[in-house]
Amino acid sequence: MTEQMTGAQSLIRSLEQVGVDTVFGIPGGAILPAYDPLYDSARVRHILMRHEQGAGHAAEGYAYATGRPGVCMATSGPGATNLVTPLADAHMDSVPMVAITGQVASPMIGTDAFQEADICGITMPITKHNFLVKDVRDIPRTIAEAFHIASSGRPGPVLVDISKDALQASADFVWPERLELPGYRPVSKPHGKQVREAARMIAEARRPVFYVGGGVLRAGASAELRVMAELTGVPVVTTLMARGVFPESHPQFVGMPGMHGDVAAVGALQKADLVVALGARFDDRVTGRLDSFASEAKIVHADIDPAEISKNRHADVPIVGDCREVLADLVVAVRADQEKGRQGDYGGWWQQLDRLRATYPKGYEAPEDGSLSPQAVIERLGKVVGPDATYVAGVGQHQMWAAQFIDYERPGAFVNSGGLGTMGFSVPAALGAKAGDPDRVVWSIDGDGCFQMTNQELATCAIEGIPIKVAVINNGNLGMVRQWQTLFYEGRYSNTDLQTSPRDEKVRIPDFVRLAEAYGCVGLRCERAEDIDATIEKAMAINDAPVVVDFTVNHDAMVWPMVGPGVSNDKIQYARDMAPNWEHED
């Protein structure tokens, strides 16, 4: 039996059909027809955001928390263009997301009509796929295809732009029995020969490393990774996007590689004779100067996206496939080799890495002026709150400290904007994560600069009953930019002082505690090291409202270790003007 309905009703029915339970959005003229049947839906909750960028980041946070595509909705023109940043963010970090936008009526497309923008053209480079729907009969099929594309293969954002007349017209609702997507056939099953070759190379290597990226998180392959690591005894490094995929308390965890990674993890890749890259893309923040990255190593590169393999670094053994299936098959191949007596001996390699871990542990110095150390705040936050919480970072120094000084034991525990580095990501993404997983404690770890970009979503949290907790690491500056000005611009601090924390006078612009209260949240402040734990515990005891804690911290603290821009990872500094002596470490 078919049922006739408007395109708007068809859209909401289609969202219900694919299992959507939450939509983040803001209504406007072109999308308004869809909001009428949404009002009657008993299965789809709409969360009214305060900015479309917030809606997009909330959809990302929801996707992290649930593993399902996050959904956001906006109107045409400026509403749609405000989604560009979260779409680009989701595209860079392979986050499954469906953005639905209204478009002006089809006869007006191309006439520069009021609130018209070619959002499909604008977002073509930053979406996995996008659709312009002008026929009401195409809505169910398009929604079904959008969710399939967003969540299959390498996940990513899909945009569905629907003209207003298509939303207003009527037709029979016909749900597609099967999807016809010629040319879209992502490969999930790896080639057996390549997997067996990878197993052979692991057994023969003397200094192998598993270089684990966000693709392992997206594939849900944490358990398979642990089995593989323990079976082989190979060291594991996890990128910024993969924190928690391998438990950091595990003895085989060597750390995070990259520009602000652990010396031992950076050294492990640089000195390796075999790098097994799993769902990683050899990003410039990991490799440093590419021609000197892991120069002695053979490369096994497994990724579901064939375009990533050999894009930045030639793969000696390319494996196209879903990381979960790759690891499962690799476990079988390695066990078969071990039964035949072929097993790697990594004793000397582990001695070298253990020496690096002991010699260059993570650490920081307390500020000489007695002010609050940002690293201490974040370290204590992780200890007091514990590993079961979700931590959602903004971008900058606080992001790196959150990656360094909190131990992540489960996949999905750390959420951040990696590839695009989007300031303003944290608060709305934390909102989305809490909406998707309401029983879990969610902390936004934000900087005072990032926080001021999207803190209006605190109103959404308060009104919608989404009690996130926000730790504002308030150093009064655009911290990472200031660090670069310190190191590379002779301390010429051009336009980085935000004046959010007092210097000589007790003036805060804005006062984050009072701002939080104005938004219906609980506002707290911590300025002394002896108050850190008590302040965090007070925030944890409040569960019926969002909480914002202004941690007023030292403005001179810097993120170490650091690989400078455009230099080799061999030049990593673990403190200012202090670098490892690699010849001695060998």
Coordinates of C-alpha atoms in Angstrom, one line a residue:
M1 CA 0.0 0.0 0.0
T2 CA 1.3 3.5 -0.9
E3 CA 0.4 6.6 0.9
Q4 CA 0.3 10.1 -0.6
M5 CA 2.0 12.9 1.4
T6 CA 3.9 16.1 0.9
G7 CA 7.6 16.1 0.3
A8 CA 8.1 17.5 3.8
Q9 CA 6.2 14.6 5.3
S10 CA 8.1 12.2 3.0
L11 CA 11.4 13.7 4.3
I12 CA 10.5 13.1 8.0
R13 CA 9.1 9.6 7.2
S14 CA 12.3 8.8 5.5
L15 CA 14.4 10.0 8.5
E16 CA 12.3 7.7 10.7
Q17 CA 12.8 4.9 8.2
V18 CA 16.6 5.0 8.5
G19 CA 16.4 5.1 12.3
V20 CA 17.2 8.8 13.0
D21 CA 16.2 9.8 16.5
T22 CA 17.9 13.2 16.8
V23 CA 18.2 16.2 14.5
F24 CA 20.2 19.3 15.3
G25 CA 19.0 22.4 13.4
I26 CA 17.5 25.8 12.9
P27 CA 14.4 26.5 10.8
G28 CA 14.2 29.2 8.1
G29 CA 12.1 30.0 5.0
A30 CA 13.2 27.3 2.5
I31 CA 13.3 24.4 5.0
L32 CA 10.2 25.6 6.9
P33 CA 7.8 23.1 5.2
A34 CA 9.9 20.2 6.8
Y35 CA 9.5 21.6 10.3
D36 CA 5.7 21.3 10.2
P37 CA 5.6 17.4 10.0
L38 CA 8.7 17.3 12.3
Y39 CA 6.5 18.9 15.0
D40 CA 4.3 15.8 14.9
S41 CA 7.0 13.1 14.8
A42 CA 7.1 10.9 17.9
R43 CA 10.4 9.3 16.8
V44 CA 12.6 12.2 15.8
R45 CA 13.8 14.7 18.5
H46 CA 14.7 18.1 17.1
I47 CA 17.3 20.1 19.1
L48 CA 17.0 23.8 18.3
M49 CA 20.6 25.1 18.1
R50 CA 21.7 28.7 18.2
H51 CA 23.9 28.6 15.2
E52 CA 24.1 26.3 12.2
Q53 CA 27.8 25.7 12.7
G54 CA 26.9 24.4 16.2
A55 CA 24.3 22.1 14.6
G56 CA 26.9 20.6 12.3
H57 CA 29.4 20.1 15.1
A58 CA 26.7 18.6 17.4
A59 CA 25.9 16.1 14.6
E60 CA 29.6 15.2 14.6
G61 CA 29.6 14.7 18.3
Y62 CA 26.5 12.5 18.1
A63 CA 28.2 10.4 15.4
Y64 CA 31.3 9.9 17.6
A65 CA 29.1 8.9 20.5
T66 CA 26.8 6.5 18.7
G67 CA 28.7 5.3 15.6
R68 CA 25.7 6.3 13.5
P69 CA 25.5 9.3 11.1
G70 CA 24.7 12.6 12.9
V71 CA 22.0 14.7 11.3
C72 CA 21.7 18.5 11.0
M73 CA 19.2 20.7 9.2
A74 CA 19.4 24.3 8.0
T75 CA 17.7 26.6 5.6
S76 CA 19.0 27.9 2.3
G77 CA 21.6 30.6 1.7
P78 CA 23.3 31.7 5.0
G79 CA 21.8 28.8 6.9
A80 CA 23.4 26.3 4.5
T81 CA 26.7 28.2 4.2
N82 CA 27.1 28.2 8.0
L83 CA 27.3 24.4 7.7
V84 CA 30.4 24.6 5.4
T85 CA 32.9 24.5 8.3
P86 CA 31.4 21.4 10.1
L87 CA 31.0 19.7 6.7
A88 CA 34.7 20.3 6.0
D89 CA 35.6 19.1 9.5
A90 CA 33.6 15.9 9.1
H91 CA 35.2 15.3 5.7
M92 CA 38.7 15.6 7.0
D93 CA 38.1 13.3 10.0
S94 CA 35.8 10.8 8.2
V95 CA 32.8 11.5 10.4
P96 CA 29.5 10.0 9.1
M97 CA 27.0 12.9 8.9
V98 CA 24.0 13.9 6.8
A99 CA 23.2 17.6 6.4
I100 CA 19.7 18.5 5.1
T101 CA 19.2 21.9 3.7
G102 CA 16.3 23.7 2.2
Q103 CA 16.8 25.4 -1.2
V104 CA 14.8 28.1 -3.0
A105 CA 12.0 26.9 -5.3
S106 CA 13.4 25.1 -8.4
P107 CA 12.2 27.8 -10.9
M108 CA 14.2 30.4 -8.9
I109 CA 17.4 28.4 -8.8
G110 CA 20.1 30.3 -10.6
T111 CA 18.3 33.7 -10.5
D112 CA 20.1 35.0 -7.4
A113 CA 16.8 34.7 -5.5
F114 CA 16.5 35.8 -1.8
Q115 CA 18.6 33.5 0.4
E116 CA 19.8 31.5 -2.6
A117 CA 23.3 29.9 -2.5
D118 CA 24.6 27.0 -4.6
I119 CA 25.4 24.9 -1.6
C120 CA 26.0 21.8 -3.6
G121 CA 28.6 23.6 -5.7
I122 CA 30.1 25.2 -2.6
T123 CA 30.4 21.9 -0.7
M124 CA 31.4 19.5 -3.5
P125 CA 35.1 19.4 -2.4
I126 CA 34.2 18.9 1.3
T127 CA 31.5 16.3 1.2
K128 CA 31.7 12.6 0.3
H129 CA 28.7 13.2 -1.9
N130 CA 25.8 15.6 -2.3
F131 CA 22.4 15.7 -3.8
L132 CA 20.1 18.5 -5.2
V133 CA 16.5 17.2 -5.0
K134 CA 13.9 19.0 -7.1
D135 CA 11.3 16.2 -7.5
V136 CA 9.2 15.2 -4.6
R137 CA 9.3 11.6 -5.7
D138 CA 13.1 11.4 -5.3
I139 CA 13.1 12.3 -1.6
P140 CA 12.8 8.8 0.0
R141 CA 15.4 7.2 -2.4
T142 CA 17.8 10.1 -1.9
I143 CA 17.6 10.0 1.9
A144 CA 18.2 6.2 1.8
E145 CA 21.2 6.7 -0.4
A146 CA 22.6 9.5 1.6
F147 CA 22.7 7.5 4.8
H148 CA 24.2 4.5 3.1
I149 CA 27.0 6.6 1.5
A150 CA 27.7 8.5 4.8
S151 CA 28.1 5.3 6.8
S152 CA 29.6 2.8 4.4
G153 CA 33.2 2.5 3.1
R154 CA 35.2 5.5 4.4
P155 CA 32.6 7.4 6.4
G156 CA 32.0 11.1 5.7
P157 CA 29.4 13.9 5.3
V158 CA 26.7 13.8 2.7
L159 CA 24.6 16.9 1.9
V160 CA 20.9 16.7 0.7
D161 CA 19.7 20.0 -0.7
I162 CA 15.9 20.0 -1.3
S163 CA 14.0 22.7 -3.2
K164 CA 11.1 24.3 -1.4
D165 CA 8.6 23.3 -4.1
A166 CA 9.7 19.7 -3.8
L167 CA 8.9 19.9 0.0
Q168 CA 5.5 21.4 -0.7
A169 CA 4.5 19.1 -3.6
S170 CA 2.7 15.8 -3.0
A171 CA 3.4 12.2 -4.2
D172 CA 3.1 8.6 -3.2
F173 CA 5.7 7.6 -0.5
V174 CA 7.7 4.8 -2.0
W175 CA 10.6 3.5 0.1
P176 CA 13.3 1.9 -2.2
E177 CA 13.5 -1.9 -1.9
R178 CA 17.2 -1.8 -2.8
L179 CA 19.8 0.9 -3.5
E180 CA 21.1 1.3 -7.0
L181 CA 24.4 3.1 -6.8
P182 CA 26.5 2.2 -9.8
G183 CA 30.1 3.0 -9.3
Y184 CA 29.9 3.0 -5.6
R185 CA 31.2 -0.3 -4.3
P186 CA 33.6 0.2 -1.4
V187 CA 35.9 -2.7 -0.8
S188 CA 35.8 -4.1 2.7
K189 CA 37.4 -7.5 2.3
P190 CA 41.2 -7.3 1.9
H191 CA 43.2 -9.3 -0.7
G192 CA 44.5 -12.5 1.0
K193 CA 47.9 -12.4 -0.8
Q194 CA 48.6 -8.9 0.5
V195 CA 47.6 -9.9 4.0
R196 CA 49.9 -12.9 4.0
E197 CA 52.7 -10.8 2.7
A198 CA 52.2 -8.3 5.6
A199 CA 52.3 -11.2 8.1
R200 CA 55.6 -12.4 6.6
M201 CA 57.1 -8.9 6.8
I202 CA 56.0 -8.6 10.5
A203 CA 57.7 -11.9 11.3
E204 CA 60.9 -10.9 9.5
A205 CA 61.2 -7.3 10.8
R206 CA 63.5 -6.4 13.7
R207 CA 61.9 -3.0 14.5
P208 CA 58.2 -3.1 13.5
V209 CA 55.6 -0.5 14.6
F210 CA 51.8 -0.5 14.3
Y211 CA 50.9 3.1 13.3
V212 CA 47.2 3.3 14.2
G213 CA 44.9 6.0 12.8
G214 CA 41.3 7.1 13.1
G215 CA 40.2 4.5 10.5
V216 CA 40.6 1.8 13.2
L217 CA 38.1 3.8 15.4
R218 CA 35.7 4.2 12.5
A219 CA 35.9 0.5 11.7
G220 CA 35.1 -0.5 15.3
A221 CA 38.3 -2.6 15.3
S222 CA 39.7 -1.9 18.8
A223 CA 39.3 -5.5 19.9
E224 CA 41.0 -6.9 16.8
L225 CA 43.8 -4.5 17.2
R226 CA 44.5 -5.6 20.7
V227 CA 44.5 -9.3 19.7
M228 CA 46.9 -8.5 16.9
A229 CA 49.2 -6.5 19.1
E230 CA 49.4 -9.1 21.8
L231 CA 49.8 -11.9 19.3
T232 CA 52.8 -10.3 17.7
G233 CA 54.3 -8.2 20.6
V234 CA 54.7 -5.3 18.2
P235 CA 54.8 -1.7 19.7
V236 CA 51.6 0.4 19.0
V237 CA 51.4 4.2 18.4
T238 CA 48.0 5.9 18.1
T239 CA 47.4 9.2 16.3
L240 CA 45.4 12.1 17.7
M241 CA 42.3 10.7 16.0
A242 CA 42.8 7.2 17.4
R243 CA 43.3 7.9 21.1
G244 CA 41.7 5.2 23.2
V245 CA 41.5 2.7 20.3
F246 CA 44.4 0.9 22.1
P247 CA 44.3 1.1 25.9
E248 CA 47.0 3.5 27.0
S249 CA 47.7 1.5 30.2
H250 CA 48.8 -1.4 28.0
P251 CA 52.5 -2.2 28.1
Q252 CA 52.8 -2.2 24.3
F253 CA 51.4 1.3 24.0
V254 CA 54.3 3.6 23.1
G255 CA 52.4 6.9 22.8
M256 CA 51.1 9.4 20.2
P257 CA 53.3 10.3 17.3
G258 CA 53.5 13.6 15.5
M259 CA 54.3 17.3 16.0
H260 CA 53.4 17.2 19.7
G261 CA 53.7 13.5 20.2
D262 CA 55.7 11.4 22.7
V263 CA 59.5 11.3 22.0
A264 CA 59.3 7.5 22.2
A265 CA 56.4 7.3 19.7
V266 CA 58.2 9.6 17.3
G267 CA 61.4 7.7 17.7
A268 CA 59.7 4.4 17.2
L269 CA 58.5 5.5 13.7
Q270 CA 61.8 7.2 12.8
K271 CA 63.9 4.1 13.7
A272 CA 61.5 1.4 12.5
D273 CA 62.3 -1.0 9.8
L274 CA 58.6 -1.8 9.2
V275 CA 55.7 0.5 9.7
V276 CA 52.2 -1.1 9.5
A277 CA 49.8 1.7 9.0
L278 CA 46.2 0.9 9.9
G279 CA 43.6 3.4 8.9
A280 CA 46.1 6.3 9.0
R281 CA 46.9 8.7 6.2
F282 CA 50.5 9.8 6.8
D283 CA 49.3 13.3 7.7
D284 CA 51.9 16.1 7.7
R285 CA 51.4 16.6 11.5
V286 CA 52.6 13.0 12.0
T287 CA 55.3 12.7 9.4
G288 CA 57.0 16.0 9.7
R289 CA 59.2 16.5 6.7
L290 CA 58.0 13.6 4.6
D291 CA 61.3 12.8 2.9
S292 CA 62.9 12.0 6.2
F293 CA 60.0 10.2 7.8
A294 CA 60.8 6.6 8.8
S295 CA 63.5 6.6 6.1
E296 CA 64.7 3.0 6.8
A297 CA 61.2 1.4 7.0
K298 CA 59.2 -0.7 4.6
I299 CA 55.5 0.3 4.6
V300 CA 52.4 -1.8 4.9
H301 CA 49.4 0.5 4.4
A302 CA 45.9 -0.8 5.1
D303 CA 43.0 1.6 4.4
I304 CA 39.4 1.4 3.2
D305 CA 40.0 4.3 0.9
P306 CA 42.3 3.3 -2.0
A307 CA 43.0 7.0 -2.7
E308 CA 44.9 7.3 0.6
I309 CA 47.3 4.4 -0.1
S310 CA 50.7 5.7 -1.5
K311 CA 49.2 9.2 -1.6
N312 CA 51.9 10.6 0.7
R313 CA 54.3 7.7 1.3
H314 CA 54.8 4.7 -1.1
A315 CA 53.3 1.5 0.3
D316 CA 55.4 -1.6 -0.3
V317 CA 52.4 -3.7 0.6
P318 CA 49.1 -1.9 -0.1
I319 CA 46.0 -3.4 1.5
V320 CA 42.6 -2.0 0.5
G321 CA 39.9 -3.0 3.0
D322 CA 38.0 -2.3 6.2
C323 CA 40.5 -2.3 9.1
R324 CA 38.4 -4.7 11.2
E325 CA 38.5 -7.2 8.4
V326 CA 42.1 -6.5 7.6
L327 CA 43.1 -7.1 11.3
A328 CA 40.9 -10.2 11.6
D329 CA 42.6 -11.8 8.5
L330 CA 46.0 -10.6 9.6
V331 CA 45.6 -12.4 12.9
V332 CA 44.8 -15.6 11.0
A333 CA 47.8 -15.2 8.8
V334 CA 50.2 -14.4 11.7
R335 CA 49.0 -17.4 13.7
A336 CA 49.6 -19.6 10.6
D337 CA 53.1 -18.3 10.4
Q338 CA 53.7 -18.8 14.1
E339 CA 52.6 -22.4 13.9
K340 CA 55.3 -22.9 11.3
G341 CA 57.9 -21.4 13.6
R342 CA 58.0 -18.0 11.9
Q343 CA 57.9 -15.4 14.7
G344 CA 59.6 -12.0 15.1
D345 CA 62.2 -11.3 17.8
Y346 CA 61.8 -7.8 19.0
G347 CA 63.7 -8.0 22.3
G348 CA 66.4 -5.5 21.3
W349 CA 63.8 -3.2 19.8
W350 CA 61.8 -3.1 23.0
Q351 CA 65.0 -2.3 25.0
Q352 CA 65.5 0.7 22.8
L353 CA 61.9 1.9 23.1
D354 CA 61.8 1.3 26.9
R355 CA 64.9 3.5 27.2
L356 CA 63.2 6.3 25.2
R357 CA 60.1 6.0 27.4
A358 CA 62.1 6.2 30.6
T359 CA 64.4 9.0 29.4
Y360 CA 61.8 11.2 27.8
P361 CA 58.5 10.8 29.8
K362 CA 55.7 13.3 29.5
G363 CA 56.0 16.1 32.0
Y364 CA 55.8 19.9 32.7
E365 CA 57.2 22.5 35.0
A366 CA 55.0 24.4 37.5
P367 CA 54.9 28.1 36.7
E368 CA 57.4 30.1 38.7
D369 CA 54.8 32.8 39.6
G370 CA 52.6 30.4 41.4
S371 CA 49.8 30.6 38.8
L372 CA 47.8 27.6 37.7
S373 CA 49.5 25.1 35.4
P374 CA 47.2 24.2 32.5
Q375 CA 48.8 20.8 32.2
A376 CA 48.1 20.1 35.9
V377 CA 44.5 21.1 35.4
I378 CA 43.9 18.7 32.6
E379 CA 45.9 15.9 34.2
R380 CA 43.9 16.1 37.4
L381 CA 40.7 16.3 35.3
G382 CA 41.5 13.0 33.8
K383 CA 42.4 11.4 37.1
V384 CA 39.3 12.7 39.0
V385 CA 36.7 12.2 36.3
G386 CA 38.2 8.8 35.1
P387 CA 38.4 6.8 31.9
D388 CA 34.6 6.2 31.5
A389 CA 33.9 9.8 30.5
T390 CA 34.0 11.3 27.1
Y391 CA 36.4 14.2 26.6
V392 CA 35.8 16.6 23.8
A393 CA 38.6 19.1 23.0
G394 CA 38.7 22.3 21.1
V395 CA 41.8 23.2 19.0
G396 CA 45.1 24.5 20.2
Q397 CA 47.3 24.1 23.2
H398 CA 44.5 22.7 25.4
Q399 CA 43.8 20.1 22.7
M400 CA 47.4 18.9 22.8
W401 CA 47.5 18.8 26.6
A402 CA 44.2 16.9 26.6
A403 CA 45.8 14.3 24.2
Q404 CA 49.0 14.2 26.3
F405 CA 47.9 14.2 29.9
I406 CA 44.6 12.2 30.0
D407 CA 44.9 8.4 29.6
Y408 CA 42.3 7.0 27.2
E409 CA 41.3 3.4 27.8
R410 CA 38.3 3.0 25.5
P411 CA 37.6 3.9 21.8
G412 CA 35.6 7.1 21.5
A413 CA 36.8 8.5 24.8
F414 CA 38.6 11.4 23.1
V415 CA 36.8 13.5 20.5
N416 CA 38.4 16.4 18.7
S417 CA 38.8 18.2 15.4
G418 CA 42.0 16.7 14.0
G419 CA 42.3 17.4 10.2
L420 CA 40.7 20.8 10.0
G421 CA 41.6 22.1 13.4
T422 CA 38.3 23.9 14.0
M423 CA 38.1 26.4 16.8
G424 CA 34.6 26.4 18.2
F425 CA 34.3 22.6 17.8
S426 CA 34.2 21.5 21.5
V427 CA 31.0 22.9 23.1
P428 CA 28.6 21.9 20.3
A429 CA 30.3 18.5 19.7
A430 CA 30.1 17.8 23.5
L431 CA 26.4 18.7 23.3
G432 CA 26.0 16.2 20.4
A433 CA 28.0 13.5 22.2
K434 CA 25.9 13.9 25.4
A435 CA 22.6 13.8 23.3
G436 CA 23.8 10.6 21.7
D437 CA 25.0 8.9 24.9
P438 CA 23.1 10.7 27.7
D439 CA 24.2 8.3 30.5
R440 CA 27.9 9.1 30.0
V441 CA 29.7 12.0 31.6
V442 CA 30.9 14.4 28.9
W443 CA 33.5 17.1 29.5
S444 CA 34.3 19.8 26.9
I445 CA 37.9 20.9 27.3
D446 CA 38.1 24.2 25.6
G447 CA 40.3 27.2 25.3
D448 CA 39.1 30.7 26.0
G449 CA 39.5 31.6 22.3
C450 CA 37.6 28.5 21.0
F451 CA 35.0 28.9 23.7
Q452 CA 34.0 32.3 22.6
M453 CA 33.2 31.1 19.1
T454 CA 30.3 28.8 19.9
N455 CA 29.5 29.2 23.6
Q456 CA 26.0 30.3 22.6
E457 CA 25.2 26.6 22.5
L458 CA 25.3 26.6 26.3
A459 CA 21.7 28.0 26.0
T460 CA 20.8 25.0 23.9
C461 CA 22.3 22.7 26.6
A462 CA 20.4 24.5 29.4
I463 CA 17.0 24.6 27.7
E464 CA 17.2 21.1 26.2
G465 CA 18.4 19.5 29.5
I466 CA 21.8 18.4 28.1
P467 CA 24.1 18.7 31.2
I468 CA 27.6 18.8 29.7
K469 CA 30.5 20.1 31.7
V470 CA 33.0 22.6 30.3
A471 CA 36.6 23.2 31.4
V472 CA 37.7 26.5 30.0
I473 CA 41.5 26.5 30.0
N474 CA 41.7 30.3 30.2
N475 CA 45.2 31.7 29.6
G476 CA 43.8 35.0 28.2
N477 CA 45.4 34.3 24.8
L478 CA 45.1 32.4 21.5
G479 CA 47.6 30.1 23.1
M480 CA 49.0 28.0 20.3
V481 CA 49.4 31.1 18.1
R482 CA 51.2 32.9 21.0
Q483 CA 53.5 29.9 21.4
W484 CA 54.5 30.1 17.7
Q485 CA 55.0 33.9 18.2
T486 CA 57.3 33.1 21.1
L487 CA 59.3 30.5 19.2
F488 CA 59.4 31.9 15.6
Y489 CA 58.5 35.6 15.8
E490 CA 60.8 36.8 18.6
G491 CA 58.0 37.2 21.1
R492 CA 56.2 39.8 19.0
Y493 CA 52.7 39.1 20.3
S494 CA 50.6 40.6 17.6
N495 CA 46.8 40.2 18.3
T496 CA 46.8 37.2 20.5
D497 CA 45.9 38.7 23.8
L498 CA 42.2 38.1 24.4
Q499 CA 42.2 39.7 27.8
T500 CA 39.8 37.1 29.2
S501 CA 41.9 36.7 32.3
P502 CA 43.1 39.6 34.5
R503 CA 46.6 41.0 34.4
D504 CA 47.1 44.0 36.7
E505 CA 43.4 44.8 37.2
K506 CA 40.7 42.4 38.1
V507 CA 38.8 42.8 34.8
R508 CA 37.7 39.9 32.8
I509 CA 36.1 40.4 29.3
P510 CA 34.0 38.4 29.3
D511 CA 33.6 37.0 32.8
F512 CA 33.0 33.3 32.0
V513 CA 31.3 32.6 35.3
R514 CA 28.8 35.3 34.9
L515 CA 28.4 34.4 31.2
A516 CA 27.7 30.8 32.2
E517 CA 25.0 32.0 34.6
A518 CA 23.4 34.2 32.0
Y519 CA 23.1 31.1 29.8
G520 CA 21.3 29.1 32.6
C521 CA 24.4 27.2 33.5
V522 CA 26.4 26.8 36.8
G523 CA 29.6 28.9 36.7
L524 CA 32.7 28.0 38.7
R525 CA 36.2 29.4 38.8
C526 CA 39.5 27.9 39.9
E527 CA 42.7 29.9 40.2
R528 CA 44.8 27.9 42.7
A529 CA 46.4 24.5 42.4
E530 CA 45.1 23.4 45.8
D531 CA 41.5 24.0 44.5
I532 CA 41.7 21.9 41.3
D533 CA 40.3 18.6 42.6
A534 CA 37.6 20.2 44.8
T535 CA 36.4 22.3 41.9
I536 CA 36.2 19.3 39.5
E537 CA 34.4 17.3 42.2
K538 CA 31.9 20.1 42.7
A539 CA 31.3 20.2 38.9
M540 CA 30.9 16.4 38.9
A541 CA 28.3 16.6 41.7
I542 CA 26.0 18.8 39.5
N543 CA 24.0 16.7 37.1
D544 CA 20.8 18.8 36.5
A545 CA 22.4 21.7 34.6
P546 CA 25.4 22.4 32.4
V547 CA 28.5 23.5 34.3
V548 CA 31.3 25.8 33.1
V549 CA 34.6 26.0 35.0
D550 CA 36.9 28.9 34.3
F551 CA 40.4 27.6 35.1
T552 CA 42.5 30.7 35.0
V553 CA 46.0 29.4 34.0
N554 CA 49.4 30.7 33.3
H555 CA 49.7 32.3 29.9
D556 CA 53.4 31.4 29.2
A557 CA 52.9 27.6 29.3
M558 CA 53.9 25.8 26.1
V559 CA 53.2 22.4 24.5
W560 CA 56.2 20.1 24.5
P561 CA 57.5 17.9 22.9
M562 CA 57.4 19.7 19.5
V563 CA 58.5 19.2 16.0
G564 CA 58.9 22.6 14.3
P565 CA 57.1 23.3 11.1
G566 CA 58.8 21.9 8.0
V567 CA 61.5 20.1 9.8
S568 CA 62.3 16.4 10.2
N569 CA 60.9 14.4 13.1
D570 CA 64.5 13.7 14.0
K571 CA 64.6 17.3 15.2
I572 CA 61.9 16.8 17.9
Q573 CA 62.5 19.0 21.0
Y574 CA 61.2 17.7 24.4
A575 CA 61.7 21.2 25.8
R576 CA 62.9 24.5 24.5
D577 CA 66.4 24.1 22.9
M578 CA 66.5 20.5 24.2
A579 CA 66.5 17.6 21.8
P580 CA 67.2 13.8 22.1
N581 CA 70.6 12.6 21.1
W582 CA 69.5 9.9 18.7
E583 CA 73.0 8.5 18.2
H584 CA 73.3 8.0 22.0
E585 CA 69.8 6.4 22.1
D586 CA 70.8 4.0 19.3

